[in-house]
Structure formats: C-alpha cells, structure tokens
Amino acid sequence: MGTVTLGVSIAVPEPYGSLLQERRASFGDPAAYGIPTHVTLLPPTEAEAADLPAIETHLSQIAAAGRPFPMRLSGTGTFRPLSPVVFVQVVEGASACSWLQKRVREASGPLVRELQFPYHPHVTVAHGIGEEAMDRAYEELSSYEAAWTCGSFALYEQGTDGVWRKINEFPFGGGGAAPAVPAQGGSSMDQPSLRP
C-alpha cells in the first residue's frame, strides 16, 4: 500500500477560513489554496497507508475524551528569523490545542513523532515568501479578530498534487456522524459542528 503524508488539524470555520485563505493568496503564498485554513495538531507526518484504520481509531478515542472549547484569534506573530512564517495568533484555546497535540503524538499511539520546534498553536497566513510580502501580511492582519467554538478536529492527507484533503473529522464527545468532506481549492469549507 505504501506510505501517505498525514496531518491533524483544527479547521478554521467559515467565514474566517476562506477570508484568511484569500488573504494568504493575496500575499503571494503559492500554497494558499492547497492548505485549508487551520491550527496544526500534527505537522506533515509520513505513515504507512495500512496503519490508517489504527490511526483513525486513535484519533476517535482522543476526540471522545474531549469536549468543545472556545477558540479566539487575535493579531499577528512571526517565527522569523528562525522560520519564514507569519501567523494569526491563537489567544484563547491554546491550552486545549496543546493538550490535543500531545495526545495525538503520544508514545502509545500510531503517530509518535518529535517536533522540530516547540509546539505553538497558530494559523499560518504567509510561509516562505519574500520578506516584503511577509511584512505586509504581518501588518495588514495585525488587527484581525475571530472567535468560535471548536467542536472537532480532522485528519488530512496530502495528495501528490500538494493539496491537503480531509479524510475524516472527529467530533468531541464522540457524538454524531462526521460531516461531508469539504470541497478544496478556495471554495467554502463549512464545518457544521463548529458554531461561529
């Protein structure tokens, strides 16, 4: 079956997700439309395709133990000069994101991995583009605000075309069926389990 590249993240719901994706594209980031707007819980990770059922069971168990929590984004930050990233800050919900990402990568599970940098929840709005464009992203979104109740997280797979596509969504508390996989590429990514 081979290997797959997986990621786990919290989707930023509408209308915020599309707005930030459009802004990321406007700064000249070529990856903007291949990456749904999100807060990372597990960065791109290689896994055996045959392990997907065990991975989904693992994520289901984590979600079943969780509960919805408030998320709030406010202002911008950057990882420069260490890493060429400008992001919108997670100012509420960061501790819940930290708890979740530790569970996703725990030693007893199928997604064990070390992180290159200490975990810092954020929403990337520019990555690996020119310094002037990075500065513009930092300035233009410095007063950005968004808030919602996070009710789930999702497992994504990166295709050979570089586009990240949702495989499954995991609602907290184990309730309800997962919503349909959203369309990709700049179109609406409604998240029925999230309430803006």
Tab-separated table of C-alpha atoms in Angstrom:
chain	number	residue	atom	x	y	z
A	1	MET	CA	0.000	0.000	0.000
A	2	GLY	CA	2.927	2.349	0.558
A	3	THR	CA	3.195	5.483	2.650
A	4	VAL	CA	0.964	8.530	2.977
A	5	THR	CA	1.610	12.037	4.288
A	6	LEU	CA	-0.868	12.877	7.031
A	7	GLY	CA	-1.663	15.886	9.178
A	8	VAL	CA	-4.128	16.522	12.001
A	9	SER	CA	-5.615	19.954	12.487
A	10	ILE	CA	-8.490	22.108	13.671
A	11	ALA	CA	-10.211	23.774	10.737
A	12	VAL	CA	-10.885	27.498	10.978
A	13	PRO	CA	-14.633	27.691	10.181
A	14	GLU	CA	-16.459	29.990	7.804
A	15	PRO	CA	-16.458	32.838	7.173
A	16	TYR	CA	-12.988	33.092	8.733
A	17	GLY	CA	-11.377	30.171	6.911
A	18	SER	CA	-11.989	31.440	3.382
A	19	LEU	CA	-11.135	35.025	4.308
A	20	LEU	CA	-7.727	34.037	5.705
A	21	GLN	CA	-7.108	31.708	2.750
A	22	GLU	CA	-7.845	34.581	0.338
A	23	ARG	CA	-5.558	36.900	2.291
A	24	ARG	CA	-2.781	34.271	2.259
A	25	ALA	CA	-3.131	34.033	-1.523
A	26	SER	CA	-3.102	37.837	-1.830
A	27	PHE	CA	0.314	37.935	-0.141
A	28	GLY	CA	1.650	35.679	-2.908
A	29	ASP	CA	1.846	32.411	-0.960
A	30	PRO	CA	1.601	29.680	-3.646
A	31	ALA	CA	0.438	27.090	-1.088
A	32	ALA	CA	-2.632	29.118	-0.035
A	33	TYR	CA	-5.261	27.143	-1.957
A	34	GLY	CA	-3.745	23.733	-1.253
A	35	ILE	CA	-3.954	24.092	2.530
A	36	PRO	CA	-7.291	24.600	4.300
A	37	THR	CA	-7.010	27.338	6.961
A	38	HIS	CA	-6.197	25.544	10.203
A	39	VAL	CA	-4.457	25.216	13.547
A	40	THR	CA	-1.996	22.304	13.348
A	41	LEU	CA	-2.172	19.471	15.882
A	42	LEU	CA	0.186	17.146	13.953
A	43	PRO	CA	2.509	18.548	11.253
A	44	PRO	CA	3.039	16.627	7.988
A	45	THR	CA	3.928	13.077	9.023
A	46	GLU	CA	4.752	10.009	6.926
A	47	ALA	CA	2.749	6.895	7.827
A	48	GLU	CA	2.048	3.501	6.352
A	49	ALA	CA	-1.257	3.505	4.480
A	50	ALA	CA	-2.034	0.160	6.134
A	51	ASP	CA	-1.968	1.942	9.525
A	52	LEU	CA	-4.843	4.296	8.652
A	53	PRO	CA	-7.527	2.249	10.488
A	54	ALA	CA	-5.423	2.255	13.680
A	55	ILE	CA	-4.725	5.981	13.269
A	56	GLU	CA	-8.433	6.764	12.883
A	57	THR	CA	-9.273	4.649	15.944
A	58	HIS	CA	-6.598	6.523	17.922
A	59	LEU	CA	-7.989	9.919	16.858
A	60	SER	CA	-11.576	8.823	17.592
A	61	GLN	CA	-10.568	7.925	21.138
A	62	ILE	CA	-8.881	11.296	21.666
A	63	ALA	CA	-11.938	13.157	20.353
A	64	ALA	CA	-14.304	11.072	22.504
A	65	ALA	CA	-12.367	12.186	25.595
A	66	GLY	CA	-12.501	15.861	24.586
A	67	ARG	CA	-15.208	18.485	24.677
A	68	PRO	CA	-15.891	21.660	22.655
A	69	PHE	CA	-13.887	24.703	23.713
A	70	PRO	CA	-13.720	28.404	22.791
A	71	MET	CA	-11.157	29.473	20.208
A	72	ARG	CA	-10.173	33.074	19.591
A	73	LEU	CA	-7.691	34.515	17.121
A	74	SER	CA	-6.254	37.994	17.539
A	75	GLY	CA	-3.423	39.854	15.857
A	76	THR	CA	-0.302	38.540	14.187
A	77	GLY	CA	3.005	36.990	15.137
A	78	THR	CA	6.019	35.596	13.329
A	79	PHE	CA	8.600	32.843	13.718
A	80	ARG	CA	11.188	34.852	11.752
A	81	PRO	CA	14.168	34.666	11.599
A	82	LEU	CA	14.030	31.051	12.848
A	83	SER	CA	11.336	30.044	10.333
A	84	PRO	CA	9.835	32.109	7.457
A	85	VAL	CA	6.265	32.196	8.831
A	86	VAL	CA	3.751	34.931	9.664
A	87	PHE	CA	0.681	33.796	11.568
A	88	VAL	CA	-2.504	34.903	13.276
A	89	GLN	CA	-2.226	34.272	16.999
A	90	VAL	CA	-4.406	31.840	18.956
A	91	VAL	CA	-5.175	33.861	22.110
A	92	GLU	CA	-7.881	31.570	23.522
A	93	GLY	CA	-7.942	27.786	23.162
A	94	ALA	CA	-4.153	27.384	23.040
A	95	SER	CA	-4.013	25.142	26.121
A	96	ALA	CA	-6.712	22.857	24.667
A	97	CYS	CA	-4.782	22.685	21.368
A	98	SER	CA	-1.615	21.818	23.293
A	99	TRP	CA	-3.425	19.044	25.198
A	100	LEU	CA	-4.804	17.619	21.934
A	101	GLN	CA	-1.496	17.642	20.042
A	102	LYS	CA	0.224	15.812	22.906
A	103	ARG	CA	-2.468	13.101	22.801
A	104	VAL	CA	-2.187	12.792	19.004
A	105	ARG	CA	1.597	12.183	19.248
A	106	GLU	CA	1.623	10.144	22.478
A	107	ALA	CA	4.080	7.269	22.713
A	108	SER	CA	1.355	4.618	22.967
A	109	GLY	CA	-0.278	5.707	19.690
A	110	PRO	CA	0.457	5.210	15.977
A	111	LEU	CA	1.516	8.851	15.306
A	112	VAL	CA	4.575	9.155	17.553
A	113	ARG	CA	6.977	11.857	16.416
A	114	GLU	CA	9.270	14.551	17.718
A	115	LEU	CA	8.617	18.141	16.741
A	116	GLN	CA	11.248	20.286	15.040
A	117	PHE	CA	10.210	23.277	17.184
A	118	PRO	CA	8.273	23.568	20.479
A	119	TYR	CA	4.501	23.416	19.873
A	120	HIS	CA	2.909	26.844	19.406
A	121	PRO	CA	-0.704	26.858	18.121
A	122	HIS	CA	-1.226	29.402	15.330
A	123	VAL	CA	-2.858	29.988	11.936
A	124	THR	CA	-0.281	30.458	9.174
A	125	VAL	CA	-1.058	33.330	6.784
A	126	ALA	CA	2.306	33.520	4.965
A	127	HIS	CA	5.089	30.968	4.594
A	128	GLY	CA	8.342	31.032	2.671
A	129	ILE	CA	7.584	34.136	0.599
A	130	GLY	CA	9.548	37.376	0.152
A	131	GLU	CA	10.328	39.495	3.202
A	132	GLU	CA	8.299	42.452	1.906
A	133	ALA	CA	5.214	40.255	1.443
A	134	MET	CA	5.775	38.730	4.899
A	135	ASP	CA	5.915	42.227	6.395
A	136	ARG	CA	2.687	43.138	4.591
A	137	ALA	CA	0.926	40.039	5.967
A	138	TYR	CA	2.130	40.883	9.472
A	139	GLU	CA	0.896	44.497	9.226
A	140	GLU	CA	-2.366	44.000	7.331
A	141	LEU	CA	-3.684	41.298	9.663
A	142	SER	CA	-2.386	42.862	12.882
A	143	SER	CA	-5.913	43.831	13.976
A	144	TYR	CA	-7.571	40.604	12.794
A	145	GLU	CA	-10.056	39.017	15.241
A	146	ALA	CA	-12.165	35.830	15.059
A	147	ALA	CA	-13.875	33.612	17.632
A	148	TRP	CA	-15.840	30.359	17.535
A	149	THR	CA	-16.494	27.181	19.492
A	150	CYS	CA	-14.191	24.359	18.388
A	151	GLY	CA	-16.200	21.147	18.216
A	152	SER	CA	-13.868	18.809	16.341
A	153	PHE	CA	-10.547	18.199	14.640
A	154	ALA	CA	-9.744	16.362	11.411
A	155	LEU	CA	-7.272	14.040	9.711
A	156	TYR	CA	-5.916	15.206	6.350
A	157	GLU	CA	-3.831	13.563	3.633
A	158	GLN	CA	-1.548	15.441	1.285
A	159	GLY	CA	-2.030	14.388	-2.330
A	160	THR	CA	0.719	14.070	-4.923
A	161	ASP	CA	-0.503	17.470	-6.193
A	162	GLY	CA	0.443	19.028	-2.839
A	163	VAL	CA	-3.200	19.639	-1.859
A	164	TRP	CA	-4.372	18.630	1.626
A	165	ARG	CA	-7.710	16.756	1.651
A	166	LYS	CA	-9.801	15.783	4.639
A	167	ILE	CA	-10.034	12.036	5.299
A	168	ASN	CA	-12.220	12.154	8.411
A	169	GLU	CA	-13.477	14.522	11.071
A	170	PHE	CA	-13.574	13.666	14.763
A	171	PRO	CA	-16.220	15.482	16.842
A	172	PHE	CA	-15.569	15.907	20.544
A	173	GLY	CA	-17.500	13.712	22.940
A	174	GLY	CA	-17.889	11.033	20.276
A	175	GLY	CA	-21.240	12.452	19.194
A	176	GLY	CA	-22.759	12.436	15.741
A	177	ALA	CA	-21.560	11.431	12.330
A	178	ALA	CA	-18.764	13.391	10.723
A	179	PRO	CA	-19.872	15.988	8.166
A	180	ALA	CA	-19.147	15.544	4.478
A	181	VAL	CA	-15.627	16.187	3.219
A	182	PRO	CA	-15.488	19.838	2.088
A	183	ALA	CA	-14.504	20.971	-1.370
A	184	GLN	CA	-10.943	22.231	-1.696
A	185	GLY	CA	-9.228	24.984	-3.616
A	186	GLY	CA	-10.588	28.261	-2.327
A	187	SER	CA	-14.217	27.234	-2.001
A	188	SER	CA	-16.321	27.244	1.139
A	189	MET	CA	-15.295	24.795	3.859
A	190	ASP	CA	-18.334	24.745	6.129
A	191	GLN	CA	-17.915	22.935	9.409
A	192	PRO	CA	-21.390	22.031	10.722
A	193	SER	CA	-20.027	21.021	14.128
A	194	LEU	CA	-18.472	24.455	14.691
A	195	ARG	CA	-20.523	27.455	15.716
A	196	PRO	CA	-19.024	30.876	14.749
